[in-house]
Structure formats: structure tokens, C-alpha cells
JSON list of C-alpha atoms in Angstrom, two decimals:
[
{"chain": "A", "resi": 158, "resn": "UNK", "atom": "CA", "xyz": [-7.56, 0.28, -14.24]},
{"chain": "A", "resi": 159, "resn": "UNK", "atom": "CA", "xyz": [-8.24, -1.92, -10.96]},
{"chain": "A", "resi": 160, "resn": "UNK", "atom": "CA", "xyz": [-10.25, -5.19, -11.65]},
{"chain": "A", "resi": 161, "resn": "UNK", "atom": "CA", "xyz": [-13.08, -5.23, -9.64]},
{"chain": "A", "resi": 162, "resn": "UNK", "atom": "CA", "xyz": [-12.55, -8.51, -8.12]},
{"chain": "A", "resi": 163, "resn": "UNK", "atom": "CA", "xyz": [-11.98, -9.56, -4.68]},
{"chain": "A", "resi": 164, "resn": "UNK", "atom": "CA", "xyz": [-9.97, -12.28, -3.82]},
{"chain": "A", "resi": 165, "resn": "UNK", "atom": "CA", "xyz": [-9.30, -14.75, -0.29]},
{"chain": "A", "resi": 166, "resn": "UNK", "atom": "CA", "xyz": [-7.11, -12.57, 1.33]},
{"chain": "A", "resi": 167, "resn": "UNK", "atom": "CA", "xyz": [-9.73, -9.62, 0.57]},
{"chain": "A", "resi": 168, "resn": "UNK", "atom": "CA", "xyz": [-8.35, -7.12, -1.03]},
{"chain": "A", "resi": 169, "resn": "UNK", "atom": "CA", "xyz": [-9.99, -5.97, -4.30]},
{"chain": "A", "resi": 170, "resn": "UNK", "atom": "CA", "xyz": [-7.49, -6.19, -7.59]},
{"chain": "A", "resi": 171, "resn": "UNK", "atom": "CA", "xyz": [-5.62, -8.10, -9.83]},
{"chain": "A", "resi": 172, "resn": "UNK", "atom": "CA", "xyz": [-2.81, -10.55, -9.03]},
{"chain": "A", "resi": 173, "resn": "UNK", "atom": "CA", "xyz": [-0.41, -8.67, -10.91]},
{"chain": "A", "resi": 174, "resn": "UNK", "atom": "CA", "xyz": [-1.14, -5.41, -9.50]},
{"chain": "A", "resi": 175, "resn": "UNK", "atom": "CA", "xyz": [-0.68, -6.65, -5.67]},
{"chain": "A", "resi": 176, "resn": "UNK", "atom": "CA", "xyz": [2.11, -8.47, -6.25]},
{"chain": "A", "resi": 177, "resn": "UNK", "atom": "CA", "xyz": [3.82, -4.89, -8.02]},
{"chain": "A", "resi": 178, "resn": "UNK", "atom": "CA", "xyz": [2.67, -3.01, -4.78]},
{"chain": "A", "resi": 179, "resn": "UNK", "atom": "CA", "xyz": [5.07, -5.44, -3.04]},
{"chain": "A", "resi": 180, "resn": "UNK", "atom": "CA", "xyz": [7.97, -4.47, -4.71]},
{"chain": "A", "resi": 181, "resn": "UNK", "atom": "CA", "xyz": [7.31, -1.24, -5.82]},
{"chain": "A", "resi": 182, "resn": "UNK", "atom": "CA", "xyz": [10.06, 0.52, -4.60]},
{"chain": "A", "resi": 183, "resn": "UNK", "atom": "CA", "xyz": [8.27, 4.01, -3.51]},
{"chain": "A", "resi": 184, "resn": "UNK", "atom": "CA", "xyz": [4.55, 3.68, -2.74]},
{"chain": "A", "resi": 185, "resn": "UNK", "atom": "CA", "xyz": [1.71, 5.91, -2.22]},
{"chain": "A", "resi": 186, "resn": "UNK", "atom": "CA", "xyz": [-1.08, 4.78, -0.38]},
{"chain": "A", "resi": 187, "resn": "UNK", "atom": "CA", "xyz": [-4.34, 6.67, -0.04]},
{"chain": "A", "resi": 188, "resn": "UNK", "atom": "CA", "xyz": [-5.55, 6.75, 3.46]},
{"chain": "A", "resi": 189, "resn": "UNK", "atom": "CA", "xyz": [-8.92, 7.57, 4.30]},
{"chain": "A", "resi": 190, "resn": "UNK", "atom": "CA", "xyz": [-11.16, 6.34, 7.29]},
{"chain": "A", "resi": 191, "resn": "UNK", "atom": "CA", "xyz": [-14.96, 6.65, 9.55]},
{"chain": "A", "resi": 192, "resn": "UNK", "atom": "CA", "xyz": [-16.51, 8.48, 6.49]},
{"chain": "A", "resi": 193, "resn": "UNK", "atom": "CA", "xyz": [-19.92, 7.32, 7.66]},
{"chain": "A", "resi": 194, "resn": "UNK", "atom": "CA", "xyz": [-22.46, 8.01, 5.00]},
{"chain": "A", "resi": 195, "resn": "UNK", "atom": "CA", "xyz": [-20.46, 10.91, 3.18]},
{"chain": "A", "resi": 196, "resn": "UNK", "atom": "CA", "xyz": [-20.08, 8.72, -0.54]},
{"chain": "A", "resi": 197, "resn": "UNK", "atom": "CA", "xyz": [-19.73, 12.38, -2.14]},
{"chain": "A", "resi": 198, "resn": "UNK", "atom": "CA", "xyz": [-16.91, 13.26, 0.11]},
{"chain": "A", "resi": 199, "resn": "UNK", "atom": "CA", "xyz": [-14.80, 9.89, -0.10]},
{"chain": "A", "resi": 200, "resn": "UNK", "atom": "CA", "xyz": [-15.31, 10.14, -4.08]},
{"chain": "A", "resi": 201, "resn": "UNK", "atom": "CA", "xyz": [-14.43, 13.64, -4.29]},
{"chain": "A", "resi": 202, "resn": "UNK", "atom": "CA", "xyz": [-10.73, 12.22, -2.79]},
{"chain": "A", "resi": 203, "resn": "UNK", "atom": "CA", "xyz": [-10.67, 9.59, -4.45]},
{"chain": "A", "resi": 204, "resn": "UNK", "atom": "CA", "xyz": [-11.22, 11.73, -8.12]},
{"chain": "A", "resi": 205, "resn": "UNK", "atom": "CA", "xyz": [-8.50, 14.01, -6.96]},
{"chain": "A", "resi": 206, "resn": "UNK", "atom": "CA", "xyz": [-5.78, 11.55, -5.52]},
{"chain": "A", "resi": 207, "resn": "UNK", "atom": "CA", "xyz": [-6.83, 8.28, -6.48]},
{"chain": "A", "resi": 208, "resn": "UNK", "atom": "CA", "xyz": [-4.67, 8.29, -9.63]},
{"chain": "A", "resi": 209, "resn": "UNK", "atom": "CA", "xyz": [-1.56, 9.63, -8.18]},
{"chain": "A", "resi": 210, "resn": "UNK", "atom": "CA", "xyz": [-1.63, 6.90, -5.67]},
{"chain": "A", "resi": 211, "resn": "UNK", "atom": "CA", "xyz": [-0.32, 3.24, -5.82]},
{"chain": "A", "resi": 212, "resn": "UNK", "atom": "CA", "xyz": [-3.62, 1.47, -3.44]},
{"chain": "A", "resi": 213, "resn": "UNK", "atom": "CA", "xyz": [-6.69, 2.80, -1.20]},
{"chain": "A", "resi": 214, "resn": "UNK", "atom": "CA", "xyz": [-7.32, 1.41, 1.87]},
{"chain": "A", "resi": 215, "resn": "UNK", "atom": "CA", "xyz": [-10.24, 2.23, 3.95]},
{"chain": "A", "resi": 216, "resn": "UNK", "atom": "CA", "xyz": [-10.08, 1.88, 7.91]},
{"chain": "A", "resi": 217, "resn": "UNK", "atom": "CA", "xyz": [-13.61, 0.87, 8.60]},
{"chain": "A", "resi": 218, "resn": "UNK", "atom": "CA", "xyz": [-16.98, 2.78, 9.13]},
{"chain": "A", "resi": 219, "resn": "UNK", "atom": "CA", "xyz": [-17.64, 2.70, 5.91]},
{"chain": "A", "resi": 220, "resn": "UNK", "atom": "CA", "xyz": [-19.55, 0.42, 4.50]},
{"chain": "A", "resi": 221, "resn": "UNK", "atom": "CA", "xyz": [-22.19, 2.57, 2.19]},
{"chain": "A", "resi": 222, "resn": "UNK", "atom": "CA", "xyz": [-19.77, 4.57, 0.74]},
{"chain": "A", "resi": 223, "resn": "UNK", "atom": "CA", "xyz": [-18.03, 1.70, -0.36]},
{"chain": "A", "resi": 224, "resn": "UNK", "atom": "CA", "xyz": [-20.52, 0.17, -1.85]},
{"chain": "A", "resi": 225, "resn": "UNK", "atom": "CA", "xyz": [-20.91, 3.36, -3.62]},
{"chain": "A", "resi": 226, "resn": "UNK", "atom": "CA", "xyz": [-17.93, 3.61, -4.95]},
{"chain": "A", "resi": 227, "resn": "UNK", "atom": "CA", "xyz": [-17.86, -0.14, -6.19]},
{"chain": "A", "resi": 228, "resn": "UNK", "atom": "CA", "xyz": [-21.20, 0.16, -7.94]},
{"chain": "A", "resi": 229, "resn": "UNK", "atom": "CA", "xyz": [-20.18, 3.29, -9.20]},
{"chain": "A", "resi": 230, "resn": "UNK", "atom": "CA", "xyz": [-16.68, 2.46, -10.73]},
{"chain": "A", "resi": 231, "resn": "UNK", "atom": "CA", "xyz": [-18.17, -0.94, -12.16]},
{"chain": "A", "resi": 232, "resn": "UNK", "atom": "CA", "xyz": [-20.81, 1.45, -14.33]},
{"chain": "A", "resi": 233, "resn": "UNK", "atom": "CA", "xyz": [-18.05, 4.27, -14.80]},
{"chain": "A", "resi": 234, "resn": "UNK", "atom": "CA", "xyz": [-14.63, 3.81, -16.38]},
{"chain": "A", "resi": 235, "resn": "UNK", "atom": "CA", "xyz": [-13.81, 7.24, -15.45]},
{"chain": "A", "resi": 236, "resn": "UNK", "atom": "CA", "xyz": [-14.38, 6.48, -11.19]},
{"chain": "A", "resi": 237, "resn": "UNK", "atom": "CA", "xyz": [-12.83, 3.34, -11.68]},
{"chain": "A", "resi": 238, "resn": "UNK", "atom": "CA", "xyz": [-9.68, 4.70, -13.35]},
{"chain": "A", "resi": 239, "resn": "UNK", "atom": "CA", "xyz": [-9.52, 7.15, -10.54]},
{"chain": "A", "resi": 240, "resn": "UNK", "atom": "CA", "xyz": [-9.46, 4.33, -8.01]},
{"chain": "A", "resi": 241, "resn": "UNK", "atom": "CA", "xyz": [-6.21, 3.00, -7.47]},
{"chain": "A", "resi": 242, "resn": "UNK", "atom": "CA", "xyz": [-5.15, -0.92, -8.98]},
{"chain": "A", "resi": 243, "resn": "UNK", "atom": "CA", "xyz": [-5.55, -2.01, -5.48]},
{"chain": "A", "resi": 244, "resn": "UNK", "atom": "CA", "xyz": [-8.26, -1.73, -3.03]},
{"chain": "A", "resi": 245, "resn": "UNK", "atom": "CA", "xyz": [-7.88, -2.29, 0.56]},
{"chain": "A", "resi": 246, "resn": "UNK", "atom": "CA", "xyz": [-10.53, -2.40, 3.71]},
{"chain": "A", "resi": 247, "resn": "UNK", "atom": "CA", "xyz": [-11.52, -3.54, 7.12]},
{"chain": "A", "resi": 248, "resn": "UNK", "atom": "CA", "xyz": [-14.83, -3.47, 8.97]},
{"chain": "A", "resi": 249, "resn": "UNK", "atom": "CA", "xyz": [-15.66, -0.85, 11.59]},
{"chain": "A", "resi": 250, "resn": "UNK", "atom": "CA", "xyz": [-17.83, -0.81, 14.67]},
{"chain": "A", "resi": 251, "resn": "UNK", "atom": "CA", "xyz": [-20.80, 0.44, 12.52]},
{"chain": "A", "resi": 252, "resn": "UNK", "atom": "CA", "xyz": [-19.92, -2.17, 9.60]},
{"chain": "A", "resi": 253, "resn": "UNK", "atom": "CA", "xyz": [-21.53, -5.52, 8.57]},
{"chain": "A", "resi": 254, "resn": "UNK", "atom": "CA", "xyz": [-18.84, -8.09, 8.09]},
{"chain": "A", "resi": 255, "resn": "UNK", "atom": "CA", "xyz": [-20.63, -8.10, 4.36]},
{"chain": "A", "resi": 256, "resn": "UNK", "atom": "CA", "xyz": [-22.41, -6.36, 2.18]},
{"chain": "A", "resi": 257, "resn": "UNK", "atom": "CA", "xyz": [-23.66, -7.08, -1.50]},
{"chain": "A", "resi": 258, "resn": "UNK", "atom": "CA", "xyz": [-23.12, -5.10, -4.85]},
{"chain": "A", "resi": 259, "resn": "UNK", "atom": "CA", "xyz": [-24.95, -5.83, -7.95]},
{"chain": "A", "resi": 260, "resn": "UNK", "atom": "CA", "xyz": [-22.44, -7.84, -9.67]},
{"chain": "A", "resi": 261, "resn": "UNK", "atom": "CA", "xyz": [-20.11, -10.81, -8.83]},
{"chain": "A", "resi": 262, "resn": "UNK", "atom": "CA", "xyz": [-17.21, -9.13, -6.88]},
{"chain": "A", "resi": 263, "resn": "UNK", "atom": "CA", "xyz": [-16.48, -12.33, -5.07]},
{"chain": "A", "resi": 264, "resn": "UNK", "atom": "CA", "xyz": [-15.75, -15.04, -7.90]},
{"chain": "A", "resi": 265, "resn": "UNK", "atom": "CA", "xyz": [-12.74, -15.47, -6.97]},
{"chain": "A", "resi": 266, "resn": "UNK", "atom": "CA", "xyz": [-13.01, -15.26, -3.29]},
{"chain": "A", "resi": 267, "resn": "UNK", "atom": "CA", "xyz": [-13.08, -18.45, -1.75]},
{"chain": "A", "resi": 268, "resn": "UNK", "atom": "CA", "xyz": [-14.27, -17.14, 1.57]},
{"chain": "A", "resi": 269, "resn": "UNK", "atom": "CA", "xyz": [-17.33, -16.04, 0.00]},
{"chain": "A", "resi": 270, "resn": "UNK", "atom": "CA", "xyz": [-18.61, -19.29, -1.76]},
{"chain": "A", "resi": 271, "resn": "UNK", "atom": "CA", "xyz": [-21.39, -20.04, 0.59]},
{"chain": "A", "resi": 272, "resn": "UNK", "atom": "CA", "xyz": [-22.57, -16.19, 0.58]},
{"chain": "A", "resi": 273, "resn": "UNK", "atom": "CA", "xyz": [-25.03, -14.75, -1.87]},
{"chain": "A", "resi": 274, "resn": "UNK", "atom": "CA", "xyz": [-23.62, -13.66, -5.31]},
{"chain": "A", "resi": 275, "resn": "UNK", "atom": "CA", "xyz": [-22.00, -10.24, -5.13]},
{"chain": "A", "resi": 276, "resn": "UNK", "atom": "CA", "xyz": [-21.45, -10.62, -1.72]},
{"chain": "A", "resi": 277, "resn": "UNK", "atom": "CA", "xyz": [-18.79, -7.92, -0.20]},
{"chain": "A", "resi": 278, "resn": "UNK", "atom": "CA", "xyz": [-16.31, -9.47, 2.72]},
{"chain": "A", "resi": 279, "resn": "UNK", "atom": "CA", "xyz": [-15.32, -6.92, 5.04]},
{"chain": "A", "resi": 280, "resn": "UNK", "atom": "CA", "xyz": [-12.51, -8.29, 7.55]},
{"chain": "A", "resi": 281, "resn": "UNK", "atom": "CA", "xyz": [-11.52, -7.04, 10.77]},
{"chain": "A", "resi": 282, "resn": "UNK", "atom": "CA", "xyz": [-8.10, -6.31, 10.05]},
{"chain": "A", "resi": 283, "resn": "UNK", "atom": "CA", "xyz": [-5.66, -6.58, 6.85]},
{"chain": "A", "resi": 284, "resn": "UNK", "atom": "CA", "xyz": [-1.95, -6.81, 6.33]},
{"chain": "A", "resi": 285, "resn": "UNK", "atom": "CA", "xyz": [-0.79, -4.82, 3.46]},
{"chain": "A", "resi": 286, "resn": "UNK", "atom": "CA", "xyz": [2.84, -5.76, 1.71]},
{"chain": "A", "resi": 287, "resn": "UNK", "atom": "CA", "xyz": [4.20, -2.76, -0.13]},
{"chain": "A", "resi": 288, "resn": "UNK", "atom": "CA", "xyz": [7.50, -1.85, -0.82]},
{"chain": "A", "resi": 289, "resn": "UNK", "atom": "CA", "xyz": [8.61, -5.08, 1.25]},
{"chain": "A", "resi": 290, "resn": "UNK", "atom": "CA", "xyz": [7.17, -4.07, 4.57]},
{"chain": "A", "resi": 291, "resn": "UNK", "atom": "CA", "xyz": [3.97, -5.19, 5.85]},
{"chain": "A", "resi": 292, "resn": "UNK", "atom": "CA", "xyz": [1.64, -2.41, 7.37]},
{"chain": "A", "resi": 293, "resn": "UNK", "atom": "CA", "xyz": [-1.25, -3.24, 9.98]},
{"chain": "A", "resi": 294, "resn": "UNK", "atom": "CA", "xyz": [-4.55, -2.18, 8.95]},
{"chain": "A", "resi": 295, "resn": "UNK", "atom": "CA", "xyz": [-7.94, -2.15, 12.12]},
{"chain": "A", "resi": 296, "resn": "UNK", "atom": "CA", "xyz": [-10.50, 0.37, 12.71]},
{"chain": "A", "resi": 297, "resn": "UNK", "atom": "CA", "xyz": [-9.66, -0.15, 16.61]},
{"chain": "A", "resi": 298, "resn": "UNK", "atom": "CA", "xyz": [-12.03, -0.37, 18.91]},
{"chain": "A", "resi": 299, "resn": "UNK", "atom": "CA", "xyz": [-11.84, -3.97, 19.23]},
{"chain": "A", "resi": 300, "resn": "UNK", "atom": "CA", "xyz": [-7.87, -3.37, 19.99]},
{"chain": "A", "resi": 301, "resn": "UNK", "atom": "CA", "xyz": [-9.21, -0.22, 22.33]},
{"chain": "A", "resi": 302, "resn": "UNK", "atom": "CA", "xyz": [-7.53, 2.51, 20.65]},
{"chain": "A", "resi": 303, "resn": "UNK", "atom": "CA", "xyz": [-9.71, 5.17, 22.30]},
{"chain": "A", "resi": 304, "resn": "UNK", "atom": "CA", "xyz": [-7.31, 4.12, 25.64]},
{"chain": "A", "resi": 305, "resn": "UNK", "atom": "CA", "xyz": [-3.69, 3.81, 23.87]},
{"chain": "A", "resi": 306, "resn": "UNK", "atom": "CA", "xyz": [-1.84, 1.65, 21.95]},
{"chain": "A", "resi": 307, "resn": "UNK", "atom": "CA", "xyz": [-0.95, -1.50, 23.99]},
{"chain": "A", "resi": 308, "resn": "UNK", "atom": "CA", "xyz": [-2.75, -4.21, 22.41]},
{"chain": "A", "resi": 309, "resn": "UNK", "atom": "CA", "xyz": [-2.63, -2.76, 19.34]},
{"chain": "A", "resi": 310, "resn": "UNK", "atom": "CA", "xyz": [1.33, -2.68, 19.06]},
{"chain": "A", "resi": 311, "resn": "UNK", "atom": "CA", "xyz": [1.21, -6.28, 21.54]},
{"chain": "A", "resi": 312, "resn": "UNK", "atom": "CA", "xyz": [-0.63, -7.13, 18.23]},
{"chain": "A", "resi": 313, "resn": "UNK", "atom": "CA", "xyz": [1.48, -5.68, 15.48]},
{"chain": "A", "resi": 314, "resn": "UNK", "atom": "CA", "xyz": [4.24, -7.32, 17.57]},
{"chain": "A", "resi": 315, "resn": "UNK", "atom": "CA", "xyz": [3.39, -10.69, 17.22]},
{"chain": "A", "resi": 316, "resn": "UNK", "atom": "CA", "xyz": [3.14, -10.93, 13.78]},
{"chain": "A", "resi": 317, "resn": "UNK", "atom": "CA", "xyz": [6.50, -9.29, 13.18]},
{"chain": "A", "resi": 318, "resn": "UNK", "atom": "CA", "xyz": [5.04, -6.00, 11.95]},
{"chain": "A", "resi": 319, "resn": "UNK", "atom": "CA", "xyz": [5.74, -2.35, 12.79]},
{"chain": "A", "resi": 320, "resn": "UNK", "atom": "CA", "xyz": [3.53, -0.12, 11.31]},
{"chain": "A", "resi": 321, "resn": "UNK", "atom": "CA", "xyz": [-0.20, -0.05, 12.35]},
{"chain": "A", "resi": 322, "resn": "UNK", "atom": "CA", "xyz": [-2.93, 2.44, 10.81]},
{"chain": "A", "resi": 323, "resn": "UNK", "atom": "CA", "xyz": [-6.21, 2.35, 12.18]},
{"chain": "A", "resi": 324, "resn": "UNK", "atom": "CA", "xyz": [-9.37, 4.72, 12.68]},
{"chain": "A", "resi": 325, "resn": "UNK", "atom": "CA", "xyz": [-12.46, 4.72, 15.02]},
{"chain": "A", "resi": 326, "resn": "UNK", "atom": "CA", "xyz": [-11.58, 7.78, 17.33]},
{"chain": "A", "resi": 327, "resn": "UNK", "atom": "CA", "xyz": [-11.94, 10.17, 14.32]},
{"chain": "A", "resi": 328, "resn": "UNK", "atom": "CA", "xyz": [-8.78, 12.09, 15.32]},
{"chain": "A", "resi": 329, "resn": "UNK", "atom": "CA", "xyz": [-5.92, 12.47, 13.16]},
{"chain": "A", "resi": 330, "resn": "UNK", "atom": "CA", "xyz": [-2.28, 11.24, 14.83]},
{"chain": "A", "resi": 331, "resn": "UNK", "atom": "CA", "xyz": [0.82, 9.90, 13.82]},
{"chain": "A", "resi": 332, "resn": "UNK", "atom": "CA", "xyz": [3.11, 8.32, 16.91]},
{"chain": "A", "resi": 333, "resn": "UNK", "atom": "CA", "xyz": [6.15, 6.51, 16.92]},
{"chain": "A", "resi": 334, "resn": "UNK", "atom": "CA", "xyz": [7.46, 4.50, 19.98]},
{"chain": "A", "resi": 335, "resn": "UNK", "atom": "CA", "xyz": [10.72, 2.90, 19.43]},
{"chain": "A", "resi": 336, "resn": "UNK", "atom": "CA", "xyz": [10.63, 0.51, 15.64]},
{"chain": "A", "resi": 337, "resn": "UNK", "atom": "CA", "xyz": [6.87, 1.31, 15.73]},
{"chain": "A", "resi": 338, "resn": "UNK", "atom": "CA", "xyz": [4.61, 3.50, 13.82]},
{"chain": "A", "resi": 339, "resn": "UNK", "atom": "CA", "xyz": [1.11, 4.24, 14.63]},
{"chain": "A", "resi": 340, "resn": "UNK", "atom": "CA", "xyz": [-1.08, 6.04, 12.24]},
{"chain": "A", "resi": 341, "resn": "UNK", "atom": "CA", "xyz": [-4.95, 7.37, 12.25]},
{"chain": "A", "resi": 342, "resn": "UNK", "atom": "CA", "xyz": [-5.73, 9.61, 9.63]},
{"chain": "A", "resi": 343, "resn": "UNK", "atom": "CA", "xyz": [-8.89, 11.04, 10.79]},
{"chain": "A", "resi": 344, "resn": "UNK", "atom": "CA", "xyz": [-12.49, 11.13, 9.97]},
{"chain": "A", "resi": 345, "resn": "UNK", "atom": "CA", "xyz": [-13.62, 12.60, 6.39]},
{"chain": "A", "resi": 346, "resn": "UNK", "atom": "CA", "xyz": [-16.86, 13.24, 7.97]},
{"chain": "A", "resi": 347, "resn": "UNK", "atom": "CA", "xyz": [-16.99, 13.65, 11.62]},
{"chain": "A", "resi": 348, "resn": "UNK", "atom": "CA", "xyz": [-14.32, 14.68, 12.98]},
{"chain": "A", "resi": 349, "resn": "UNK", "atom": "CA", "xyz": [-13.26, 14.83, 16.86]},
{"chain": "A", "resi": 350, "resn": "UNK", "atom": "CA", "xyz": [-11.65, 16.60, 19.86]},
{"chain": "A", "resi": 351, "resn": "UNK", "atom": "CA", "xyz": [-11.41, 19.68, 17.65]},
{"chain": "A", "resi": 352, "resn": "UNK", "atom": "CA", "xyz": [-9.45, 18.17, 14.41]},
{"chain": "A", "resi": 353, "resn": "UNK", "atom": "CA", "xyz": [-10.47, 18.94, 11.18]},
{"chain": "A", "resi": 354, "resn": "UNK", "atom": "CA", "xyz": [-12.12, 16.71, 8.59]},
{"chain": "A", "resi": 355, "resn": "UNK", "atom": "CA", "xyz": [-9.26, 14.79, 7.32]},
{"chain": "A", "resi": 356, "resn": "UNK", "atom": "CA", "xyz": [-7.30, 11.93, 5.65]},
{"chain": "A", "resi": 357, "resn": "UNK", "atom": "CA", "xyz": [-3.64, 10.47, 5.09]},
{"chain": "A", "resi": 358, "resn": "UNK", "atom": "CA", "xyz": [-1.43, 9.62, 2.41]},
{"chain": "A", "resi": 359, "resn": "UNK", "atom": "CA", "xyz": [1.09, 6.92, 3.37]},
{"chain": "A", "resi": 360, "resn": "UNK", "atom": "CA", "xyz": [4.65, 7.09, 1.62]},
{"chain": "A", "resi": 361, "resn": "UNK", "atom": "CA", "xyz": [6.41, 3.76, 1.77]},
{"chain": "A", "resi": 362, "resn": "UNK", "atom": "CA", "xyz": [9.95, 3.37, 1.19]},
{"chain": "A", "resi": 363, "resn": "UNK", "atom": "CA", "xyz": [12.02, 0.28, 2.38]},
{"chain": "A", "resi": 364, "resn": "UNK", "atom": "CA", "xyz": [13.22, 1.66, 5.73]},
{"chain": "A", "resi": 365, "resn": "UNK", "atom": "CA", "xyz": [10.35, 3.69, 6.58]},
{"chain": "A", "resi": 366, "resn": "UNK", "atom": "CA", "xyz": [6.87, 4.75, 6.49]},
{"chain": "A", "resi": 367, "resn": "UNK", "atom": "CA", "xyz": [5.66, 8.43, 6.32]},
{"chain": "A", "resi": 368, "resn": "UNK", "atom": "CA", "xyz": [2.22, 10.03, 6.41]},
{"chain": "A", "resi": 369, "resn": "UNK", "atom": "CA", "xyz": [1.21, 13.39, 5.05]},
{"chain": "A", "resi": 370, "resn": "UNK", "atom": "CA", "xyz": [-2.05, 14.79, 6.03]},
{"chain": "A", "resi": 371, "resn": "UNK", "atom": "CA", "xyz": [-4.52, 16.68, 4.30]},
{"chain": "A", "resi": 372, "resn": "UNK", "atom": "CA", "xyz": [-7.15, 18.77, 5.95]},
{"chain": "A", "resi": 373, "resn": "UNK", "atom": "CA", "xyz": [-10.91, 18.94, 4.10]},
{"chain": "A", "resi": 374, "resn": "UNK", "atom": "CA", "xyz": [-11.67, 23.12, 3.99]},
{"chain": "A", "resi": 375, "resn": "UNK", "atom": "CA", "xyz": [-14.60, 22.72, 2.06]},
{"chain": "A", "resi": 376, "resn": "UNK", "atom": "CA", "xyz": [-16.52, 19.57, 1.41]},
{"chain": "A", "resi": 377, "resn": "UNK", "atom": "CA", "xyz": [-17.93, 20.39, -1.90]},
{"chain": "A", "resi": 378, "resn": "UNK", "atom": "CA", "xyz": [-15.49, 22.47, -3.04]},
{"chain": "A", "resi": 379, "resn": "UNK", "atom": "CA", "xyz": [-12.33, 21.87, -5.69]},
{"chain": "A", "resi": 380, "resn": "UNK", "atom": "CA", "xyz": [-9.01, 20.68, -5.16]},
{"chain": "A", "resi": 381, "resn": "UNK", "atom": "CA", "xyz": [-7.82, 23.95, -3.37]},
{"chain": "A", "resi": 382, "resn": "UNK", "atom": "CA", "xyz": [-10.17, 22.34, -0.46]},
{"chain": "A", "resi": 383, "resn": "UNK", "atom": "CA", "xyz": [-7.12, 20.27, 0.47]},
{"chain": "A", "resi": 384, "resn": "UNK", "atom": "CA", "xyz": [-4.33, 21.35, 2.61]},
{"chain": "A", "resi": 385, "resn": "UNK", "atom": "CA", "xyz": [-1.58, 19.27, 4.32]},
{"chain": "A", "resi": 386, "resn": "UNK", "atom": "CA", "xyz": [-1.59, 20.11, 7.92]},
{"chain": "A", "resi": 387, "resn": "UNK", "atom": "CA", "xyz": [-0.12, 18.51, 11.32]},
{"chain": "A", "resi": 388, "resn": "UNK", "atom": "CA", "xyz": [-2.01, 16.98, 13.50]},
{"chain": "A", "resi": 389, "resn": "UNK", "atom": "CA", "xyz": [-1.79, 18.04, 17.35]}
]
């Protein structure tokens, strides 16, 4: 069950359980970005392949539904053993770079000492160690996504890492140029350019990272709502 803590390098879990997601020696990680109001939708995923999965991370535009889901798993065991041990995020265009909950989420954050109690830290990017790589995590537009990858990968580059996931246009792709690995996994709730509704589920290994896809069919319906597709 994840511990609903969040410590100074932002990510919500225990210790133990982040440190085991960097060895972990085959990792799922649930993908899911721009959800933008639809809390029903992103716990509806999260119920069905929360506990199958090894962390969560959320690539922005989403700030309500994750509060949502935090108040909700801290007065339900049930959500919060759906959730995987270790929660990920980073702030979106539409995002404040904090947001409170009713408890006190940020104890042991030291970044959030001189915020109000319960106070949610939501940073612009986040680097992610599992399986012994490190992954990338933006929404984009500040690394303008919406025109191509340059500063994004120039960015990735720098600090020695080669996969990048990201969100913000709302369409789902996956792109590879040369040792690098771009991935956006969609919008849950608003999708673009003719995409479906839509998330990822990242499968790390030690020499490579792999997405599969999963289109939304029916927002409210059950799990036979979800089908892997490939995006154009």
C-alpha cells in the first residue's frame, strides 16, 4: 500500500518502495496524462491497472483529479491499494505549482516547509530511476512539444538521459530517433487531431523502454472499455 507522503525530490511513497523501483528488474509504469477535470475517468484506470503496475506518473494538467485521488485514497484503503507504491507528477500549463489536501502530505518534504500544511508540490519536470535507467518526465509546452522534439531531447541530452514522456498536445505517439525515446500517451479526456481518449503503460527493462497503449471506448463503462491500439 503506497504511503501517502511526499518527499524533496517529489514523488509520493516510501523510501523503500522507490529505491525497489530502481532495481526492479521488469517495471510497469502506469502512464496517464491532460485528464483535465475527469477524477472519475483517471480513477476508473487507476482501479483497473493500478495494482498490476509498479508506479503512476501523471504528465501534468491535472491537478483536481489528483487531488481527488489523494483525498480519496487517504479515506479509502481500497483506492489507495489500487494506486501503485509510487506516485509520480509534474505540473502542466493549466496547473498551480501547489495545491493543498486535507492532511499533511508534505512532512517530509523539505521543499514545502514554508508552505501551508498539506501543501501539494507540483514540479515542472521529474526524473524517474527504474530498472536502472532514468526516464524524463514534462508536460511540454515549456520545452515546445507542439513544434518537435529539439529542446526536449537537447534537454534529455544533457542530463545523460534517453527516454522522455511528456503530454500537453493530447495526442498519443511514441518516436524514436537514434538512443532516444519519446513518449506521449495521450489525453484521458480530450483528446486531439482525431486520436482517441487514451493512456500508456511503460515496460522497463534494462536495455529498453516500451509503451503499450490503451484506447478509452467507453468512459463509464467496465474493463472491456480498454483496448491496446497504435497510435498514427
Amino acid at each position: 500500500m503506497i504511503s501517502l507522503q511526499q518527499n524533496s525530490d517529489y514523488i509520493i511513497g516510501s523510501q523503500t518502495d522507490i529505491m525497489a523501483l530502481t532495481q526492479k528488474e521488469q517495471a510497469r509504469i502506469l502512464t496517464i496524462s491532460d485528464s483535465h477535470g475527469d477524477w472519475r475517468g483517471l480513477m476508473r484506470i487507476v482501479k483497473q491497472f493500478g495494482p498490476t503496475c509498479d508506479a503512476l506518473v501523471i504528465t501534468g494538467d491535472c491537478w483536481r483529479d489528483l487531488a481527488e485521488l489523494l483525498e480519496l485514497a487517504n479515506e479509502d484503503d481500497a483506492v489507495r491499494k489500487a494506486i501503485p507504491p509510487v506516485l509520480g507528477f509534474v505540473r502542466g500549463n493549466g496547473d498551480p505549482s501547489y495545491f493543498a489536501v486535507s492532511y499533511d502530505i508534505g512532512k517530509n518534504n523539505s521543499n514545502a516547509r514554508t508552505l501551508p500544511k498539506g501543501s501539494v508540490l507540483m514540479p515542472p519536470s521529474l526524473v524517474l530511476t527504474v530498472n536502472g535507467q532514468q526516464i524524463l518526465f514534462v508536460h511540454g509546452h515549456m520545452e515546445g512539444v507542439d513544434f518537435g522534439y529539439n529542446k526536449l531531447g537537447l534537454d534529455a541530452k544533457i542530463q545523460g538521459i534517453h527516454v522522455a514522456v511528456h503530454g500537453h498536445t493530447h495526442v498519443p505517439h511514441f518516436e524514436q530517433h537514434g538512443d532516444f525515446t519519446f513518449i506521449n500517451p495521450g489525453s484521458i479526456s480530450r483528446p486531439r487531431g482525431g486520436s482517441p481518449a487514451s493512456f500508456a503503460i511503460l515496460t522497463v527493462e534494462k536495455t529498453f523502454v516500451d509503451a503499450a497503449f490503451l484506447r478509452i471506448k467507453d468512459c463509464m463503462g467496465d474493463e472491456g472499455s480498454f483496448e491496446i491500439f497504435t497510435p498514427l
